Amino acid sequence: SATDVVILGAGPAGLVLGNLLQNSGIDCVVLERAERAHIQTRARAGFLAANTVRILERHGLAEGLHRSGRVHSTCEFRTADGRFRLDYGGLGRGERHTVYPQQQLVTDLLTRFLASGGRVDFATEAVAVLDTDTDRPSVTVREADGHPGRWAARYVAGCDGRHGAARRSLPAGSVRRHHCDHGVTWLGLLAEAPPSLDAVGYAVHERGFAGHMARTSEITRYYVQCERGTPADAWSEERIWDELDLRMRGTEYGPLHRGRVVERAVVDLESDVLEPLRHGSLFLAGDAAGLVSPCAAKGANLAVLEAEILAGALVDDLVHGDSEGLDAYSARCLAYIWRAQEFSHWMIRLLHGPSGSDGTSSFHNSLRRSRLTSLRTSRSHQDWFAEHYVGV
Ligand code: FAS
């Protein structure tokens, strides 16, 4: 089989890219190793940045989020020195989040892509991307029936995440991977419980971090910092809720709304960035380009941004014969990625004490306390926070 652009992965990056290429009349195919039902129900991100909403609106992809997304603009910090709220929607550039679960966005993007004639091959795993140093790259695949297959294309877009075939296919020595293990582990969970705060909750506690993020009026995501290597099922539900209540200082500010834990996963907070993001005819976007920790909700937003940049560059090249956008793609996206990485890293250091108990940790803990005081009292610091927290 042959097409103009083969897109690996039907996540936010791959499906935004597919829709934008489709809108411009460029022939493309999306290869997705999972079944359709799986990607339409897989819960992940939930906070869309204002710029992400603008991108989706620009391309007629925002109907679902306008129908059932909820605008959100407050976060609340709870610390040993008390609690304070930041109405970030009234700070910085005055931008707010839209709370809209990623699986609903993926479902909207998929439905629109297929309705406009787009092709997605589900249960089709990309195995390798070949000949990226030529203008006829190809993708070998394992079809749904297990048989091998092959796609020829003019370009390949690696939107298949950090463990996908695109990363695996990068020629040895052709890419520099900047990696950071932040030394922090979260037990992330989804609870069948209404939100306990009308804000994103960040609890900074000597026992560890706890986070509260609404997803819908009946489902709330929580994070609770745990020891590295903790199995996802190690904590009973009762222990989870008791620990969350303790760290969120439920006795002072009101107990959390408890409910059944319907999903849990342990995630080690790490980040990485690949440089460059272009390898001949192969382009990386989304998590395939760089993983940003879920602290500060940047991953899905970067994926949408990079997809729009790549789509514009591919259209310029394939329709107008202008390759300037493709030549500039990597540097342009990396500037956004590093801004997001820097803020996410700052947030991790703000919310988590240093691991280890040596003297420097008391120094770092005092730094952290001072940062929180500055965020509580300094308007310019709050403007900086708001601009980066919602910006991409
Ligand atoms: P995705 O991983 O979404 O999509 C890649 C697709 O490629 C997948 O469907 C996969 O099945 C497919 N694939 C992989 N290998 C393949 C192959 N060889 N062949 C074919 N298909 C292949 N981000 C936020 O902004 N906020 C959050 O709150 C947040 N919470 C998260 C919670 C969890 C538990 C996880 C895991 C991630 C979270 N993220 C969050 C990050 C997440 O949303 C990603 O940044 C986002 O999904 C990135 O989108 P894509 O790059 O499209 O990759």
CSV table of C-alpha atoms and ligand atoms in Angstrom, one decimal:
chain,number,residue,atom,x,y,z
A,1,SER,CA,0.0,0.0,0.0
A,2,ALA,CA,1.1,3.6,-0.6
A,3,THR,CA,0.1,7.0,0.5
A,4,ASP,CA,1.5,10.5,1.0
A,5,VAL,CA,1.9,10.4,4.8
A,6,VAL,CA,1.8,7.4,7.1
A,7,ILE,CA,0.9,8.4,10.7
A,8,LEU,CA,1.9,6.0,13.4
A,9,GLY,CA,-0.5,6.1,16.4
A,10,ALA,CA,-4.1,7.3,17.0
A,11,GLY,CA,-3.5,9.4,20.0
A,12,PRO,CA,-4.0,13.2,20.2
A,13,ALA,CA,-0.9,13.8,18.0
A,14,GLY,CA,-1.7,11.3,15.3
A,15,LEU,CA,-5.4,12.2,15.1
A,16,VAL,CA,-5.0,15.9,15.1
A,17,LEU,CA,-2.4,15.5,12.3
A,18,GLY,CA,-4.6,13.1,10.4
A,19,ASN,CA,-7.6,15.5,10.5
A,20,LEU,CA,-5.5,18.5,9.4
A,21,LEU,CA,-4.0,16.6,6.5
A,22,GLN,CA,-7.4,15.3,5.5
A,23,ASN,CA,-8.8,18.9,5.6
A,24,SER,CA,-6.1,19.9,3.1
A,25,GLY,CA,-6.7,17.0,0.8
A,26,ILE,CA,-3.5,15.1,1.6
A,27,ASP,CA,-3.7,11.4,1.4
A,28,CYS,CA,-2.7,9.7,4.7
A,29,VAL,CA,-3.4,6.7,6.8
A,30,VAL,CA,-3.2,6.2,10.6
A,31,LEU,CA,-1.8,2.9,11.8
A,32,GLU,CA,-2.9,2.1,15.4
A,33,ARG,CA,-1.9,-1.1,17.2
A,34,ALA,CA,-4.8,-1.0,19.7
A,35,GLU,CA,-8.4,-1.7,19.0
A,36,ARG,CA,-10.7,1.2,18.5
A,37,ALA,CA,-12.7,0.6,21.7
A,38,HIS,CA,-9.4,0.7,23.7
A,39,ILE,CA,-8.2,4.1,22.5
A,40,GLN,CA,-11.7,5.6,23.0
A,41,THR,CA,-11.8,4.6,26.6
A,42,ARG,CA,-8.2,5.0,27.8
A,43,ALA,CA,-8.2,7.7,30.5
A,44,ARG,CA,-5.2,9.9,30.5
A,45,ALA,CA,-5.0,13.7,30.4
A,46,GLY,CA,-7.8,16.0,31.1
A,47,PHE,CA,-6.7,19.6,31.2
A,48,LEU,CA,-6.6,21.4,27.8
A,49,ALA,CA,-4.6,24.6,27.6
A,50,ALA,CA,-6.3,27.7,26.1
A,51,ASN,CA,-4.0,27.4,23.0
A,52,THR,CA,-5.0,23.8,22.5
A,53,VAL,CA,-8.6,24.9,22.5
A,54,ARG,CA,-7.8,27.6,19.9
A,55,ILE,CA,-6.0,25.1,17.7
A,56,LEU,CA,-9.0,22.7,17.8
A,57,GLU,CA,-11.4,25.6,17.1
A,58,ARG,CA,-9.3,26.7,14.2
A,59,HIS,CA,-9.8,23.4,12.5
A,60,GLY,CA,-13.4,22.7,13.5
A,61,LEU,CA,-12.5,20.0,16.0
A,62,ALA,CA,-13.7,21.7,19.2
A,63,GLU,CA,-17.4,20.9,19.1
A,64,GLY,CA,-17.3,18.1,21.7
A,65,LEU,CA,-15.2,20.1,24.2
A,66,HIS,CA,-17.5,23.1,23.9
A,67,ARG,CA,-20.5,20.9,24.5
A,68,SER,CA,-19.2,19.0,27.6
A,69,GLY,CA,-15.9,20.5,28.5
A,70,ARG,CA,-15.7,22.7,31.6
A,71,VAL,CA,-13.7,25.8,32.0
A,72,HIS,CA,-11.3,25.7,35.0
A,73,SER,CA,-9.2,28.5,36.4
A,74,THR,CA,-8.3,27.9,40.0
A,75,CYS,CA,-5.7,25.9,41.9
A,76,GLU,CA,-5.3,25.6,45.6
A,77,PHE,CA,-2.1,24.9,47.5
A,78,ARG,CA,-2.2,23.3,50.9
A,79,THR,CA,0.9,23.5,53.0
A,80,ALA,CA,2.1,23.5,56.6
A,81,ASP,CA,1.9,27.3,56.4
A,82,GLY,CA,-1.8,27.2,55.5
A,83,ARG,CA,-3.6,27.2,52.2
A,84,PHE,CA,-3.9,29.7,49.4
A,85,ARG,CA,-5.7,29.8,46.1
A,86,LEU,CA,-4.6,31.2,42.8
A,87,ASP,CA,-7.3,32.2,40.3
A,88,TYR,CA,-4.8,31.8,37.4
A,89,GLY,CA,-7.6,32.7,35.0
A,90,GLY,CA,-7.3,36.3,36.3
A,91,LEU,CA,-3.5,36.3,36.2
A,92,GLY,CA,-0.8,36.4,33.6
A,93,ARG,CA,-2.5,36.3,30.2
A,94,GLY,CA,-5.9,35.6,31.7
A,95,GLU,CA,-6.0,32.1,30.1
A,96,ARG,CA,-7.9,29.2,31.6
A,97,HIS,CA,-8.0,25.4,31.2
A,98,THR,CA,-10.8,23.4,29.7
A,99,VAL,CA,-11.4,20.2,31.6
A,100,TYR,CA,-12.2,17.6,28.9
A,101,PRO,CA,-11.0,14.0,29.4
A,102,GLN,CA,-8.5,12.9,26.7
A,103,GLN,CA,-10.5,9.8,25.7
A,104,GLN,CA,-13.4,12.1,24.8
A,105,LEU,CA,-11.1,14.3,22.7
A,106,VAL,CA,-9.6,11.2,21.0
A,107,THR,CA,-13.2,9.9,20.3
A,108,ASP,CA,-14.2,13.3,18.7
A,109,LEU,CA,-11.0,13.4,16.6
A,110,LEU,CA,-11.4,9.8,15.5
A,111,THR,CA,-15.1,10.2,14.6
A,112,ARG,CA,-14.4,13.3,12.6
A,113,PHE,CA,-11.4,11.8,10.8
A,114,LEU,CA,-13.4,8.7,9.8
A,115,ALA,CA,-16.5,10.7,8.8
A,116,SER,CA,-14.4,12.8,6.4
A,117,GLY,CA,-13.1,9.7,4.7
A,118,GLY,CA,-9.9,9.2,6.8
A,119,ARG,CA,-8.5,5.7,7.1
A,120,VAL,CA,-7.3,4.1,10.4
A,121,ASP,CA,-6.0,0.6,10.4
A,122,PHE,CA,-6.7,-0.6,14.0
A,123,ALA,CA,-4.9,-3.6,15.6
A,124,THR,CA,-2.1,-2.9,13.2
A,125,GLU,CA,1.3,-2.6,14.7
A,126,ALA,CA,4.0,-0.6,13.0
A,127,VAL,CA,7.2,-2.7,13.3
A,128,ALA,CA,9.9,-0.5,11.7
A,129,VAL,CA,10.3,2.7,9.7
A,130,LEU,CA,12.8,2.1,6.8
A,131,ASP,CA,14.7,4.2,4.3
A,132,THR,CA,14.0,7.5,6.1
A,133,ASP,CA,17.1,8.9,4.4
A,134,THR,CA,15.3,8.7,1.1
A,135,ASP,CA,12.1,10.3,-0.3
A,136,ARG,CA,10.4,6.9,-0.4
A,137,PRO,CA,10.4,5.7,3.3
A,138,SER,CA,8.3,2.7,4.2
A,139,VAL,CA,6.7,1.2,7.3
A,140,THR,CA,6.6,-2.5,7.9
A,141,VAL,CA,3.6,-3.6,9.9
A,142,ARG,CA,2.0,-6.6,11.6
A,143,GLU,CA,-1.6,-6.6,10.3
A,144,ALA,CA,-4.6,-7.3,12.5
A,145,ASP,CA,-4.6,-10.9,11.2
A,146,GLY,CA,-0.9,-11.3,12.2
A,147,HIS,CA,0.4,-11.1,8.6
A,148,PRO,CA,3.2,-8.8,7.7
A,149,GLY,CA,2.5,-5.8,5.6
A,150,ARG,CA,4.2,-2.7,4.3
A,151,TRP,CA,3.3,0.9,3.6
A,152,ALA,CA,5.2,3.2,1.2
A,153,ALA,CA,4.9,6.9,1.7
A,154,ARG,CA,6.5,10.3,1.0
A,155,TYR,CA,6.7,11.1,4.7
A,156,VAL,CA,6.2,9.2,8.0
A,157,ALA,CA,4.9,10.9,11.2
A,158,GLY,CA,5.9,9.1,14.4
A,159,CYS,CA,3.0,9.8,16.8
A,160,ASP,CA,3.2,6.4,18.5
A,161,GLY,CA,4.5,7.5,21.9
A,162,ARG,CA,7.7,6.9,23.8
A,163,HIS,CA,7.7,3.1,23.2
A,164,GLY,CA,6.6,3.2,19.6
A,165,ALA,CA,8.3,2.0,16.3
A,166,ALA,CA,9.3,5.5,15.3
A,167,ARG,CA,11.7,5.9,18.2
A,168,ARG,CA,12.9,2.4,17.7
A,169,SER,CA,13.7,3.1,14.1
A,170,LEU,CA,15.9,6.1,14.6
A,171,PRO,CA,19.3,5.4,13.2
A,172,ALA,CA,21.9,4.7,15.9
A,173,GLY,CA,23.8,7.9,16.8
A,174,SER,CA,21.4,10.1,14.9
A,175,VAL,CA,19.5,11.4,18.0
A,176,ARG,CA,20.5,12.9,21.3
A,177,ARG,CA,18.1,11.9,24.2
A,178,HIS,CA,18.0,14.3,27.1
A,179,HIS,CA,16.6,12.3,30.0
A,180,CYS,CA,15.7,13.2,33.6
A,181,ASP,CA,14.4,10.8,36.2
A,182,HIS,CA,12.9,13.3,38.8
A,183,GLY,CA,13.2,10.7,41.6
A,184,VAL,CA,9.5,11.0,42.4
A,185,THR,CA,6.8,8.3,42.0
A,186,TRP,CA,3.1,8.8,42.0
A,187,LEU,CA,0.2,6.4,42.5
A,188,GLY,CA,-2.3,7.9,40.0
A,189,LEU,CA,-5.9,6.9,40.5
A,190,LEU,CA,-9.3,7.6,39.1
A,191,ALA,CA,-12.1,7.6,41.7
A,192,GLU,CA,-15.8,7.2,41.2
A,193,ALA,CA,-16.3,10.3,43.4
A,194,PRO,CA,-17.3,13.9,42.8
A,195,PRO,CA,-14.5,16.5,43.0
A,196,SER,CA,-13.7,17.5,46.6
A,197,LEU,CA,-12.5,21.0,45.7
A,198,ASP,CA,-13.6,23.5,43.1
A,199,ALA,CA,-9.9,23.8,42.2
A,200,VAL,CA,-6.9,21.7,41.2
A,201,GLY,CA,-5.6,20.8,44.6
A,202,TYR,CA,-1.9,20.5,45.4
A,203,ALA,CA,-1.0,19.3,48.8
A,204,VAL,CA,2.6,19.8,49.9
A,205,HIS,CA,3.1,17.6,53.0
A,206,GLU,CA,6.1,16.2,54.9
A,207,ARG,CA,4.7,12.7,54.2
A,208,GLY,CA,4.7,13.5,50.5
A,209,PHE,CA,2.7,15.2,47.7
A,210,ALA,CA,-1.0,14.6,47.0
A,211,GLY,CA,-2.9,16.0,44.0
A,212,HIS,CA,-6.6,16.4,43.2
A,213,MET,CA,-7.8,17.1,39.6
A,214,ALA,CA,-11.5,17.0,38.5
A,215,ARG,CA,-12.2,15.0,35.4
A,216,THR,CA,-16.0,15.0,35.3
A,217,SER,CA,-18.7,15.7,37.9
A,218,GLU,CA,-18.6,12.1,38.9
A,219,ILE,CA,-14.9,11.1,38.3
A,220,THR,CA,-11.9,12.7,40.0
A,221,ARG,CA,-8.2,12.0,39.4
A,222,TYR,CA,-5.9,11.9,42.4
A,223,TYR,CA,-2.2,11.4,42.7
A,224,VAL,CA,-0.4,10.4,45.9
A,225,GLN,CA,3.4,10.3,46.1
A,226,CYS,CA,4.7,6.9,47.1
A,227,GLU,CA,8.0,5.1,47.4
A,228,ARG,CA,9.7,4.1,44.1
A,229,GLY,CA,8.8,0.5,43.4
A,230,THR,CA,5.5,0.5,45.1
A,231,PRO,CA,3.2,-1.9,43.3
A,232,ALA,CA,-0.1,-0.3,42.1
A,233,ASP,CA,-2.2,-2.6,44.2
A,234,ALA,CA,-0.1,-2.3,47.4
A,235,TRP,CA,-2.4,0.2,49.1
A,236,SER,CA,-5.9,-0.7,50.2
A,237,GLU,CA,-8.6,1.8,49.2
A,238,GLU,CA,-9.0,2.7,52.8
A,239,ARG,CA,-5.3,3.5,53.1
A,240,ILE,CA,-5.4,5.5,49.9
A,241,TRP,CA,-8.2,7.7,51.2
A,242,ASP,CA,-6.8,8.1,54.7
A,243,GLU,CA,-3.4,9.1,53.3
A,244,LEU,CA,-5.0,11.5,50.8
A,245,ASP,CA,-7.1,13.1,53.6
A,246,LEU,CA,-4.1,13.4,55.8
A,247,ARG,CA,-2.0,15.1,53.1
A,248,MET,CA,-4.8,17.3,51.9
A,249,ARG,CA,-5.4,18.3,55.5
A,250,GLY,CA,-9.0,17.1,55.5
A,251,THR,CA,-9.4,17.8,59.2
A,252,GLU,CA,-8.7,21.5,58.6
A,253,TYR,CA,-10.3,22.0,55.2
A,254,GLY,CA,-13.0,19.4,55.0
A,255,PRO,CA,-12.8,15.6,54.2
A,256,LEU,CA,-12.5,14.4,50.7
A,257,HIS,CA,-15.5,12.8,48.9
A,258,ARG,CA,-14.6,9.2,48.8
A,259,GLY,CA,-15.6,6.6,46.3
A,260,ARG,CA,-14.6,3.4,44.5
A,261,VAL,CA,-11.1,3.5,43.0
A,262,VAL,CA,-11.8,2.5,39.4
A,263,GLU,CA,-8.3,2.7,38.0
A,264,ARG,CA,-4.8,3.0,39.4
A,265,ALA,CA,-1.3,3.2,38.0
A,266,VAL,CA,2.1,3.9,39.4
A,267,VAL,CA,4.1,6.4,37.4
A,268,ASP,CA,7.7,7.3,37.9
A,269,LEU,CA,8.0,11.0,37.0
A,270,GLU,CA,10.5,11.2,34.3
A,271,SER,CA,11.0,13.4,31.2
A,272,ASP,CA,12.9,13.1,28.1
A,273,VAL,CA,13.4,15.1,24.9
A,274,LEU,CA,14.8,13.8,21.6
A,275,GLU,CA,16.9,16.1,19.4
A,276,PRO,CA,16.4,16.5,16.5
A,277,LEU,CA,12.7,15.7,15.8
A,278,ARG,CA,13.3,15.1,12.1
A,279,HIS,CA,15.2,12.3,10.6
A,280,GLY,CA,15.0,12.7,6.8
A,281,SER,CA,11.4,11.7,5.9
A,282,LEU,CA,10.5,10.8,9.4
A,283,PHE,CA,9.1,13.4,11.9
A,284,LEU,CA,8.4,12.8,15.6
A,285,ALA,CA,5.4,14.5,17.4
A,286,GLY,CA,3.8,14.1,20.9
A,287,ASP,CA,5.3,11.7,23.4
A,288,ALA,CA,7.4,10.2,20.6
A,289,ALA,CA,9.2,13.5,20.5
A,290,GLY,CA,9.5,13.9,24.2
A,291,LEU,CA,7.9,12.8,27.4
A,292,VAL,CA,6.9,15.4,29.9
A,293,SER,CA,5.9,14.3,33.4
A,294,PRO,CA,2.1,14.6,34.2
A,295,CYS,CA,3.0,17.4,36.7
A,296,ALA,CA,1.6,20.5,35.1
A,297,ALA,CA,-0.5,18.8,32.5
A,298,LYS,CA,1.6,19.5,29.4
A,299,GLY,CA,1.8,16.2,27.5
A,300,ALA,CA,-1.4,16.1,25.6
A,301,ASN,CA,-1.2,19.9,25.0
A,302,LEU,CA,2.2,19.7,23.4
A,303,ALA,CA,1.0,16.7,21.3
A,304,VAL,CA,-1.7,18.9,19.7
A,305,LEU,CA,0.6,21.9,19.2
A,306,GLU,CA,3.2,19.8,17.5
A,307,ALA,CA,0.7,18.1,15.3
A,308,GLU,CA,-0.6,21.4,14.0
A,309,ILE,CA,2.9,22.7,13.3
A,310,LEU,CA,3.8,19.4,11.5
A,311,ALA,CA,0.5,19.5,9.5
A,312,GLY,CA,1.2,23.0,8.3
A,313,ALA,CA,4.7,22.1,7.2
A,314,LEU,CA,3.6,19.0,5.4
A,315,VAL,CA,0.9,20.9,3.5
A,316,ASP,CA,3.3,23.6,2.5
A,317,ASP,CA,5.6,21.0,1.1
A,318,LEU,CA,3.2,18.6,-0.5
A,319,VAL,CA,0.8,21.1,-1.9
A,320,HIS,CA,2.9,24.2,-2.4
A,321,GLY,CA,6.4,22.6,-2.8
A,322,ASP,CA,7.8,24.8,0.0
A,323,SER,CA,10.0,22.7,2.4
A,324,GLU,CA,10.9,25.6,4.7
A,325,GLY,CA,8.4,24.5,7.4
A,326,LEU,CA,9.7,21.0,7.4
A,327,ASP,CA,13.3,22.2,7.7
A,328,ALA,CA,12.3,24.4,10.6
A,329,TYR,CA,10.0,21.9,12.3
A,330,SER,CA,12.4,20.4,14.8
A,331,ALA,CA,13.9,23.7,16.1
A,332,ARG,CA,10.4,25.3,16.3
A,333,CYS,CA,8.9,22.4,18.4
A,334,LEU,CA,11.9,22.0,20.6
A,335,ALA,CA,11.6,25.6,21.7
A,336,TYR,CA,8.0,24.9,23.0
A,337,ILE,CA,9.0,21.5,24.4
A,338,TRP,CA,11.8,23.0,26.5
A,339,ARG,CA,9.6,25.8,27.8
A,340,ALA,CA,7.1,23.1,28.9
A,341,GLN,CA,9.8,20.9,30.4
A,342,GLU,CA,11.3,23.8,32.4
A,343,PHE,CA,7.9,24.7,33.9
A,344,SER,CA,7.0,21.0,34.6
A,345,HIS,CA,10.4,20.5,36.3
A,346,TRP,CA,9.9,23.7,38.4
A,347,MET,CA,6.5,22.4,39.5
A,348,ILE,CA,8.0,19.0,40.5
A,349,ARG,CA,10.6,20.8,42.7
A,350,LEU,CA,7.9,23.0,44.2
A,351,LEU,CA,5.6,20.1,45.2
A,352,HIS,CA,8.0,17.4,46.2
A,353,GLY,CA,10.7,17.3,48.8
A,354,PRO,CA,14.1,16.0,47.7
A,355,SER,CA,14.5,12.3,48.2
A,356,GLY,CA,17.1,11.4,50.8
A,357,SER,CA,17.4,12.8,54.3
A,358,ASP,CA,20.9,14.4,54.1
A,359,GLY,CA,21.6,18.0,55.0
A,360,THR,CA,20.9,19.3,51.5
A,361,SER,CA,17.3,18.1,51.8
A,362,SER,CA,16.7,20.6,54.7
A,363,PHE,CA,18.2,23.3,52.5
A,364,HIS,CA,16.0,22.3,49.5
A,365,ASN,CA,12.9,22.1,51.8
A,366,SER,CA,13.5,25.6,53.0
A,367,LEU,CA,13.9,26.7,49.3
A,368,ARG,CA,10.6,25.1,48.6
A,369,ARG,CA,8.9,26.8,51.4
A,370,SER,CA,10.3,30.1,50.3
A,371,ARG,CA,9.1,29.5,46.7
A,372,LEU,CA,5.6,28.7,48.0
A,373,THR,CA,5.6,31.9,50.1
A,374,SER,CA,6.7,33.9,47.0
A,375,LEU,CA,3.9,32.3,45.0
A,376,ARG,CA,1.4,33.2,47.7
A,377,THR,CA,2.5,36.8,48.1
A,378,SER,CA,4.1,38.1,44.9
A,379,ARG,CA,1.8,39.2,42.1
A,380,SER,CA,4.6,39.1,39.5
A,381,HIS,CA,5.4,35.5,40.5
A,382,GLN,CA,1.7,34.6,40.2
A,383,ASP,CA,1.6,36.2,36.7
A,384,TRP,CA,4.6,34.1,35.7
A,385,PHE,CA,3.0,31.0,37.2
A,386,ALA,CA,-0.3,31.6,35.4
A,387,GLU,CA,1.3,32.2,32.0
A,388,HIS,CA,3.3,29.0,32.1
A,389,TYR,CA,0.8,26.8,33.9
A,390,VAL,CA,-1.9,27.2,31.2
A,391,GLY,CA,0.4,28.2,28.4
A,392,VAL,CA,2.1,25.9,25.8
B,1,FAS,P1,-0.3,8.6,22.9
B,1,FAS,O1,0.5,7.7,23.7
B,1,FAS,O2,-1.6,9.2,23.4
B,1,FAS,O3,-0.7,7.8,21.6
B,1,FAS,C1,0.2,7.0,20.9
B,1,FAS,C2,-0.6,5.9,20.2
B,1,FAS,O4,0.3,5.1,19.4
B,1,FAS,C3,-1.3,5.0,21.1
B,1,FAS,O5,-2.7,4.9,20.8
B,1,FAS,C4,-0.6,3.6,21.0
B,1,FAS,O6,-1.5,2.5,21.1
B,1,FAS,C5,-0.1,3.8,19.5
B,1,FAS,N1,1.1,3.0,19.3
B,1,FAS,C6,2.2,2.8,20.0
B,1,FAS,N2,3.1,2.0,19.4
B,1,FAS,C7,2.6,1.7,18.2
B,1,FAS,C8,3.0,1.0,17.1
B,1,FAS,N3,4.2,0.4,17.1
B,1,FAS,N4,2.2,0.9,16.0
B,1,FAS,C9,1.0,1.5,15.9
B,1,FAS,N5,0.5,2.2,17.0
B,1,FAS,C10,1.3,2.3,18.1
B,1,FAS,N6,-0.8,14.6,29.9
B,1,FAS,C11,-1.4,15.8,30.3
B,1,FAS,O7,-1.2,16.8,29.5
B,1,FAS,N7,-2.1,15.9,31.4
B,1,FAS,C12,-2.4,14.8,32.2
B,1,FAS,O8,-3.1,14.9,33.2
B,1,FAS,C13,-1.8,13.5,31.8
B,1,FAS,N8,-2.1,12.4,32.6
B,1,FAS,C14,-1.6,11.2,32.2
B,1,FAS,C15,-1.9,10.1,32.9
B,1,FAS,C16,-1.4,8.8,32.5
B,1,FAS,C17,-1.7,7.6,33.3
B,1,FAS,C18,-0.6,8.7,31.3
B,1,FAS,C19,0.0,7.4,30.8
B,1,FAS,C20,-0.3,9.9,30.6
B,1,FAS,C21,-0.8,11.1,31.0
B,1,FAS,N9,-0.5,12.3,30.3
B,1,FAS,C22,-1.0,13.5,30.7
B,1,FAS,C23,0.3,12.3,29.1
B,1,FAS,C24,-0.5,11.8,27.9
B,1,FAS,O9,-1.7,12.4,27.9
B,1,FAS,C25,0.4,12.0,26.7
B,1,FAS,O10,1.1,13.2,26.7
B,1,FAS,C26,-0.5,12.1,25.4
B,1,FAS,O11,-1.3,11.0,25.3
B,1,FAS,C27,0.5,12.2,24.2
B,1,FAS,O12,-0.2,12.0,23.0
B,1,FAS,P2,0.4,11.2,21.8
B,1,FAS,O13,1.8,11.7,21.6
B,1,FAS,O14,-0.6,11.2,20.7
B,1,FAS,O15,0.7,9.7,22.4
